[in-house]
Amino acid sequence: MHFGWTDEQQMWRRAVREFAQEQIAPRSREIDSGAHIPPDIIKGMAQMGLLAPTVSEQYGGQGMDITMAAIAAEELGRAEISLALPVLYLVQASWGYILDRYASASLKQEILPRVTAGKAFLGIATTEPGGGSDIEGATRCKAERTADGWLLNGEKMYISGIKEELALGGCHMTLVRTDPQAGHRGFTFFAVPLKDNPHVTTTLVEDWGRQGISTGGFHMENLPLPDVNRIGEVNRGFYYAMEGFTLARILIGATCVGAAETALQMGVDYIRQRKAFGKPLATYQGISFPAAERFTDIESARLLTYKAAWMADELYARNGFKHKEVALAAAMAKLRAPVMAFETFNEVANWLGAMGYTKEYPIEMGIRGVRSYSIGAEGAMNIMRIIIARELIGAEYTSLRG
Ligand SMILES: Cc1cc2nc3c(=O)[nH]c(=O)nc-3n(C[C@H](O)[C@H](O)[C@H](O)COP(=O)(O)OP(=O)(O)OC[C@H]3O[C@@H](n4cnc5c(N)ncnc54)[C@H](O)[C@@H]3O)c2cc1C
């Protein structure tokens, strides 16, 4: 067993931290109140290799493993605690990996070099108005074969990056039914382009956090797609979705660790110098003990997250684990990390007193942003609990399959 970082990992962390602290951290408020990530930041991320770095070099990525991708996620979370930019990063890094792994060479060539260059957006669309947790029960979107491809109909909702894709182009990896009788074995992924698409109508919703990346929906009406837009095998989409969620949950864990560390550091700096009743706040155990608790929680979340990242790398490099085992580890990280980050932000807000309730401090951006992770993004918390209970108690006692 070895808990250290390699030289390469340390160098990558230093490089991302330097870039993110200089170019991104001072602009968190601008990202949040402007409700977008400024193009020069996207350009800088592309130059740093921070857009879908998990994609292979052939398509403009860095062929980066999940541990390295998680290190970058942590540093981006540390820099941008509203968590909008980290979401853009993690969606493209995790789902870009899946697209690279399963799509045809021509589809990859069409999409991935533009995504890694910051000239297109890659999103994921599984959730529908009828629900996101129960994909098998709630999915109404479908694709039917035609003489020269597929015809898609249906609506996806609560999808990240609608505005971004409309601005830049790209696609949303969209999960639809291709065999309604086959249950979870009847789903297929398609690359659905939203921009300038006459068969697609989009909507936007107003979120109360992570304002720098949009959320919305799209409706597909008799949308014709060539077979080249199919991602992977017909009727294997559900399995690819589970794989993508696992990766995204690991990266969410990492962004939470980084953001929580920023909040805790901000709080520690404050309680060292703020005095009450003649002494620094930090000298009161009512303050320092919760600080110690949060410090330990961050470390627990970090260990869960990087263990899951390491397992994912072992799975892909040498079949060292089954996907189900990595999914369990990722669910544990996703169950703990967003709650840990929320509690850290909330605790630090207490220490700051009235100032913690103002927008002078970025703590409120973190509280708003991190709740998107625990409410639903990349899977609701009870779904994490069900994945974990499935392992502990048995699939027959849960709503999930074995
Ligand atoms: C900001 C944001 C961005 C998002 N971006 C995307 C995106 O890019 N692409 C995408 O496809 N989706 C996206 N989502 C949607 C997300 O995947 C869903 O919110 C999530 O899967 C939950 O689905 P739901 O919201 O329909 O809630 P539901 O599935 O209706 O669940 C509602 C509540 O019931 C609980 N629940 C459900 N089933 C059970 C059960 N069996 N036992 C106990 N409790 C249960 C859930 O935990 C949840 O608390 C995003 C969500 C948010 C908040």
XYZ file of C-alpha atoms and ligand atoms in Angstrom:
455
model
C 0.000 0.000 0.000
C 1.312 3.416 -0.930
C -0.353 6.775 -0.245
C 2.229 9.066 -1.864
C 2.051 11.021 -5.109
C 4.336 10.364 -8.054
C 6.613 13.133 -9.369
C 4.369 13.465 -12.393
C 1.264 13.885 -10.215
C 2.970 16.513 -8.069
C 4.162 18.459 -11.083
C 0.689 18.379 -12.608
C -0.873 19.587 -9.354
C 1.624 22.437 -9.081
C 1.043 23.497 -12.679
C -2.763 23.428 -12.384
C -2.695 25.166 -9.016
C -0.503 27.957 -10.317
C -2.710 28.479 -13.350
C -5.974 28.209 -11.419
C -4.910 30.471 -8.547
C -3.651 33.149 -10.921
C -6.186 33.012 -13.718
C -9.380 31.654 -12.160
C -9.550 32.246 -8.389
C -9.692 36.060 -8.604
C -12.600 35.764 -11.054
C -15.006 33.468 -9.156
C -17.380 36.306 -8.362
C -17.299 37.460 -11.970
C -18.139 33.915 -13.108
C -21.020 33.704 -10.627
C -22.596 37.105 -11.187
C -21.913 37.177 -14.941
C -23.451 33.688 -15.228
C -20.820 32.517 -17.648
C -17.204 31.431 -17.811
C -15.310 34.129 -19.715
C -13.895 32.917 -23.061
C -10.333 33.891 -22.112
C -10.509 31.457 -19.180
C -11.728 28.685 -21.479
C -8.870 29.523 -23.827
C -6.399 29.344 -20.942
C -7.841 26.001 -19.852
C -7.448 24.672 -23.397
C -3.821 25.807 -23.465
C -3.225 24.108 -20.114
C -4.789 20.877 -21.396
C -7.638 21.193 -18.908
C -10.499 20.545 -21.303
C -11.324 16.833 -21.355
C -7.712 15.862 -20.532
C -8.811 12.208 -20.312
C -9.353 12.135 -24.072
C -6.560 10.457 -26.000
C -3.831 12.569 -27.584
C -4.987 11.602 -31.061
C -8.111 13.712 -30.449
C -6.422 16.624 -28.725
C -6.540 15.350 -25.148
C -3.718 14.185 -22.925
C -4.739 10.566 -22.443
C -4.806 11.372 -18.764
C -5.823 8.794 -16.182
C -8.579 9.391 -13.657
C -6.237 10.124 -10.746
C -4.534 12.896 -12.720
C -7.942 14.172 -13.838
C -9.052 14.195 -10.184
C -5.980 16.197 -9.161
C -6.964 18.870 -11.693
C -10.585 18.732 -10.474
C -9.407 19.321 -6.906
C -7.306 22.317 -7.931
C -10.135 23.805 -9.993
C -12.500 23.354 -7.034
C -9.936 25.034 -4.782
C -9.814 28.019 -7.148
C -13.455 28.397 -8.180
C -15.644 27.677 -5.196
C -18.937 28.571 -6.856
C -18.140 25.248 -8.591
C -19.434 26.262 -12.023
C -16.108 25.970 -13.796
C -15.298 22.694 -12.025
C -18.625 21.342 -13.334
C -17.737 22.286 -16.907
C -14.397 20.565 -16.378
C -15.722 17.386 -14.813
C -18.593 16.834 -17.248
C -16.247 17.013 -20.221
C -13.454 15.018 -18.544
C -15.698 12.131 -17.496
C -18.090 11.930 -20.430
C -15.320 12.777 -22.920
C -13.561 9.671 -21.653
C -16.667 7.581 -22.331
C -17.156 9.080 -25.796
C -13.501 8.414 -26.599
C -13.809 4.846 -25.332
C -16.939 3.858 -27.211
C -17.721 6.158 -30.166
C -16.606 5.495 -33.736
C -13.364 7.088 -34.942
C -15.250 9.456 -37.251
C -17.546 10.744 -34.476
C -14.602 11.209 -32.147
C -12.701 13.074 -34.849
C -15.683 15.323 -35.453
C -16.261 16.250 -31.799
C -13.323 15.686 -29.483
C -10.598 17.898 -31.031
C -13.008 20.848 -30.856
C -13.939 20.052 -27.234
C -10.325 19.795 -26.096
C -9.566 23.071 -27.910
C -12.435 24.876 -26.140
C -14.291 25.349 -29.419
C -17.219 23.036 -28.636
C -19.081 21.834 -25.559
C -19.691 18.198 -24.658
C -22.576 17.521 -22.280
C -24.542 14.582 -20.956
C -28.309 14.158 -21.101
C -29.939 11.279 -19.267
C -32.476 13.069 -17.023
C -36.047 13.690 -18.218
C -39.012 15.625 -16.834
C -40.304 12.313 -15.407
C -37.173 11.725 -13.324
C -33.421 11.280 -13.225
C -32.804 8.566 -10.635
C -34.919 5.851 -12.190
C -33.554 5.916 -15.732
C -35.180 2.625 -16.621
C -38.619 3.664 -15.404
C -38.621 7.349 -16.317
C -37.010 7.526 -19.765
C -39.452 8.359 -22.538
C -36.971 9.586 -25.168
C -36.629 7.090 -27.969
C -34.856 6.496 -31.243
C -36.265 4.475 -34.116
C -34.293 3.148 -37.022
C -34.891 4.667 -40.428
C -33.550 3.753 -43.853
C -30.540 6.038 -43.432
C -30.108 6.338 -39.658
C -32.294 7.150 -36.670
C -35.240 9.340 -35.719
C -35.204 10.732 -32.168
C -38.136 12.038 -30.143
C -38.551 13.139 -26.557
C -37.433 15.620 -23.945
C -34.401 15.879 -21.661
C -34.483 18.179 -18.637
C -32.135 19.613 -15.983
C -29.183 19.280 -18.292
C -25.941 21.211 -17.722
C -24.395 23.277 -20.488
C -27.365 24.050 -22.746
C -26.382 27.705 -23.218
C -22.745 26.721 -23.638
C -23.525 24.245 -26.397
C -25.852 26.688 -28.137
C -23.031 29.250 -28.143
C -20.169 27.006 -29.197
C -21.638 23.966 -30.852
C -20.687 20.442 -29.862
C -23.173 17.876 -28.636
C -24.935 16.344 -25.660
C -24.478 12.613 -25.237
C -28.148 11.706 -25.082
C -29.516 8.458 -23.693
C -32.664 7.163 -25.385
C -34.595 3.948 -25.643
C -33.938 1.870 -28.730
C -35.717 -1.271 -27.551
C -38.666 -0.404 -25.285
C -39.229 -4.053 -24.389
C -35.686 -4.700 -23.217
C -35.597 -2.664 -19.981
C -32.104 -1.439 -19.155
C -30.759 -3.477 -22.058
C -32.700 -1.290 -24.474
C -30.863 2.055 -24.249
C -28.455 3.674 -26.708
C -26.404 6.877 -26.568
C -26.421 9.379 -29.426
C -24.431 12.556 -29.961
C -27.176 15.192 -30.302
C -26.068 18.613 -31.585
C -28.274 21.402 -30.221
C -26.869 24.444 -32.027
C -28.736 25.500 -35.182
C -30.754 22.308 -35.051
C -34.274 22.856 -36.454
C -35.555 19.659 -34.815
C -34.531 20.746 -31.313
C -36.108 23.316 -29.002
C -34.208 24.308 -25.893
C -35.224 25.803 -22.546
C -33.227 27.250 -19.675
C -33.968 27.113 -15.953
C -32.669 29.567 -13.386
C -30.572 27.786 -10.779
C -29.657 29.345 -7.449
C -26.056 28.216 -7.538
C -23.073 27.539 -9.811
C -24.378 30.291 -12.018
C -21.416 30.205 -14.385
C -22.754 27.139 -16.185
C -26.322 26.951 -17.447
C -28.940 24.287 -16.790
C -31.901 23.646 -19.063
C -33.588 21.146 -21.298
C -34.184 20.223 -24.892
C -37.015 18.709 -26.823
C -36.305 16.578 -29.886
C -39.034 16.344 -32.471
C -38.488 13.908 -35.324
C -34.790 14.581 -35.120
C -32.998 12.653 -37.869
C -29.481 11.496 -36.991
C -27.053 9.489 -39.104
C -25.810 6.243 -37.616
C -22.382 7.821 -37.162
C -23.862 9.831 -34.253
C -24.530 6.638 -32.330
C -22.116 6.218 -29.417
C -21.038 2.629 -28.973
C -23.176 -0.432 -29.446
C -26.934 -0.360 -29.841
C -28.661 -1.193 -26.537
C -25.483 -0.832 -24.420
C -26.126 2.809 -23.476
C -27.281 2.103 -19.925
C -23.961 0.444 -19.131
C -21.968 3.328 -20.640
C -24.080 5.725 -18.569
C -23.238 3.882 -15.356
C -19.550 4.021 -16.269
C -19.710 7.756 -16.981
C -21.539 8.458 -13.719
C -18.847 6.584 -11.797
C -16.100 8.752 -13.289
C -18.070 11.971 -12.840
C -18.781 11.128 -9.180
C -15.070 10.671 -8.511
C -14.314 14.062 -10.045
C -17.146 15.645 -8.044
C -15.511 14.259 -4.900
C -12.230 15.912 -5.888
C -13.787 19.320 -6.613
C -15.469 19.217 -3.174
C -12.169 18.487 -1.442
C -10.509 21.471 -3.137
C -13.389 23.862 -2.489
C -13.702 22.807 1.158
C -9.988 23.348 1.713
C -10.278 26.885 0.393
C -13.198 27.575 2.722
C -11.428 26.080 5.732
C -8.242 28.022 5.036
C -10.250 31.221 4.715
C -11.890 30.462 8.055
C -8.618 29.585 9.795
C -6.992 32.821 8.588
C -9.959 34.706 10.009
C -10.217 33.008 13.431
C -6.502 33.496 14.029
C -6.815 37.257 13.834
C -10.422 38.017 14.871
C -10.676 38.695 18.595
C -13.651 38.267 20.923
C -13.539 38.662 24.701
C -9.877 39.653 24.454
C -8.577 36.592 22.634
C -8.444 35.280 19.047
C -11.505 33.211 18.152
C -9.162 30.331 17.336
C -8.287 29.922 21.014
C -11.875 28.935 21.888
C -12.521 25.235 21.605
C -16.053 26.016 20.453
C -14.318 27.185 17.276
C -11.148 25.087 17.041
C -12.876 21.734 17.640
C -15.292 22.116 14.730
C -12.271 23.252 12.690
C -10.487 20.023 13.599
C -13.609 18.032 12.681
C -13.879 19.689 9.271
C -10.144 19.202 8.639
C -10.590 15.487 9.327
C -13.733 15.290 7.175
C -11.853 16.806 4.252
C -9.160 14.175 4.612
C -11.777 11.381 4.779
C -13.410 12.635 1.596
C -10.007 12.935 -0.072
C -9.146 9.336 0.796
C -12.479 8.020 -0.482
C -12.139 10.063 -3.666
C -8.585 9.101 -4.559
C -9.151 5.478 -3.644
C -12.021 5.444 -6.145
C -9.847 7.237 -8.739
C -7.068 4.698 -8.255
C -9.555 1.839 -8.600
C -10.901 3.337 -11.836
C -7.369 3.538 -13.195
C -6.727 -0.061 -12.184
C -9.952 -1.086 -13.916
C -9.019 0.603 -17.181
C -5.293 -0.141 -17.140
C -5.408 -3.834 -16.257
C -8.926 -4.922 -15.419
C -7.847 -4.776 -11.789
C -11.412 -4.277 -10.538
C -14.917 -4.859 -11.804
C -16.882 -1.734 -12.697
C -19.325 -2.528 -9.890
C -16.525 -2.301 -7.324
C -15.373 1.064 -8.652
C -18.988 2.286 -8.751
C -19.312 1.427 -5.054
C -16.140 3.359 -4.171
C -17.279 6.323 -6.298
C -20.723 6.296 -4.644
C -19.076 6.432 -1.212
C -16.956 9.409 -2.290
C -19.992 11.186 -3.780
C -22.041 10.456 -0.638
C -19.474 12.019 1.674
C -17.660 14.766 -0.268
C -20.518 17.193 -1.098
C -21.918 16.973 2.452
C -18.456 17.512 3.891
C -17.945 20.551 1.654
C -21.367 21.974 2.508
C -20.720 21.564 6.239
C -17.308 23.182 5.910
C -18.738 26.214 4.114
C -21.542 26.426 6.642
C -19.199 26.193 9.630
C -16.859 28.837 8.262
C -19.859 31.112 7.681
C -20.530 30.831 11.449
C -16.997 31.875 12.337
C -17.194 34.902 10.096
C -20.252 36.185 11.945
C -22.305 38.787 10.094
C -19.606 39.116 7.470
C -20.182 35.465 6.582
C -23.684 36.384 5.506
C -22.507 39.056 3.079
C -21.277 38.736 -0.453
C -17.949 40.251 0.648
C -16.908 36.693 1.291
C -17.326 33.979 -1.358
C -18.649 31.466 1.192
C -22.239 31.889 0.026
C -21.217 30.964 -3.542
C -19.802 27.717 -2.218
C -22.923 26.904 -0.207
C -25.139 27.504 -3.238
C -22.841 25.671 -5.636
C -22.154 22.539 -3.663
C -25.837 21.861 -3.027
C -26.246 21.068 -6.730
C -24.045 18.022 -6.144
C -26.043 16.701 -3.213
C -29.436 17.499 -4.706
C -28.845 15.682 -7.917
C -26.015 16.379 -10.319
C -24.520 13.032 -11.446
C -26.887 11.182 -9.123
C -28.919 12.011 -6.001
C -27.593 11.092 -2.554
C -30.164 8.376 -1.964
C -29.004 6.748 -5.182
C -25.471 6.676 -3.710
C -26.953 5.105 -0.565
C -28.795 2.525 -2.653
C -25.598 1.596 -4.544
C -23.848 1.157 -1.201
C -26.755 -0.756 0.377
C -26.879 -3.014 -2.687
C -23.365 -4.154 -1.848
C -23.953 -4.374 1.895
C -27.405 -5.934 2.010
C -28.057 -7.347 -1.447
C -29.567 -6.102 -4.710
C -32.894 -7.816 -3.998
C -33.456 -5.356 -1.119
C -32.853 -2.221 -3.218
C -34.392 -0.407 -6.193
C -31.293 -1.098 -8.313
C -30.330 -4.132 -10.287
C -27.591 -6.450 -9.136
C -27.607 21.648 -11.206
C -27.940 20.329 -11.811
C -27.344 19.971 -13.030
C -27.679 18.772 -13.638
N -27.079 18.420 -14.821
C -27.463 17.279 -15.450
C -26.917 16.923 -16.712
O -26.022 17.599 -17.246
N -27.374 15.831 -17.345
C -28.323 15.033 -16.808
O -28.715 14.059 -17.418
N -28.881 15.345 -15.596
C -28.450 16.430 -14.917
N -28.992 16.752 -13.695
C -30.082 15.954 -13.191
C -29.651 14.940 -12.144
O -29.011 13.860 -12.751
C -30.931 14.528 -11.419
O -31.339 15.643 -10.626
C -30.751 13.312 -10.540
O -30.466 12.171 -11.282
C -32.032 13.076 -9.707
O -33.139 13.026 -10.539
P -34.417 13.969 -10.247
O -33.942 15.352 -10.031
O -35.392 13.717 -11.325
O -34.972 13.457 -8.884
P -35.850 12.126 -8.657
O -35.234 10.982 -9.381
O -37.266 12.438 -8.900
O -35.617 11.916 -7.106
C -36.166 12.835 -6.152
C -35.698 12.465 -4.775
O -36.116 11.135 -4.463
C -35.000 10.362 -4.060
N -35.185 8.974 -4.526
C -35.404 8.544 -5.801
N -35.523 7.212 -5.819
C -35.403 6.791 -4.529
C -35.450 5.510 -3.885
N -35.626 4.380 -4.589
N -35.280 5.467 -2.545
C -35.090 6.587 -1.823
N -35.046 7.819 -2.365
C -35.196 7.910 -3.706
C -33.788 11.008 -4.691
O -32.618 10.768 -3.923
C -34.190 12.478 -4.633
O -33.837 13.007 -3.391
C -28.632 17.920 -13.035
C -29.191 18.275 -11.798
C -28.837 19.445 -11.187
C -29.432 19.795 -9.849
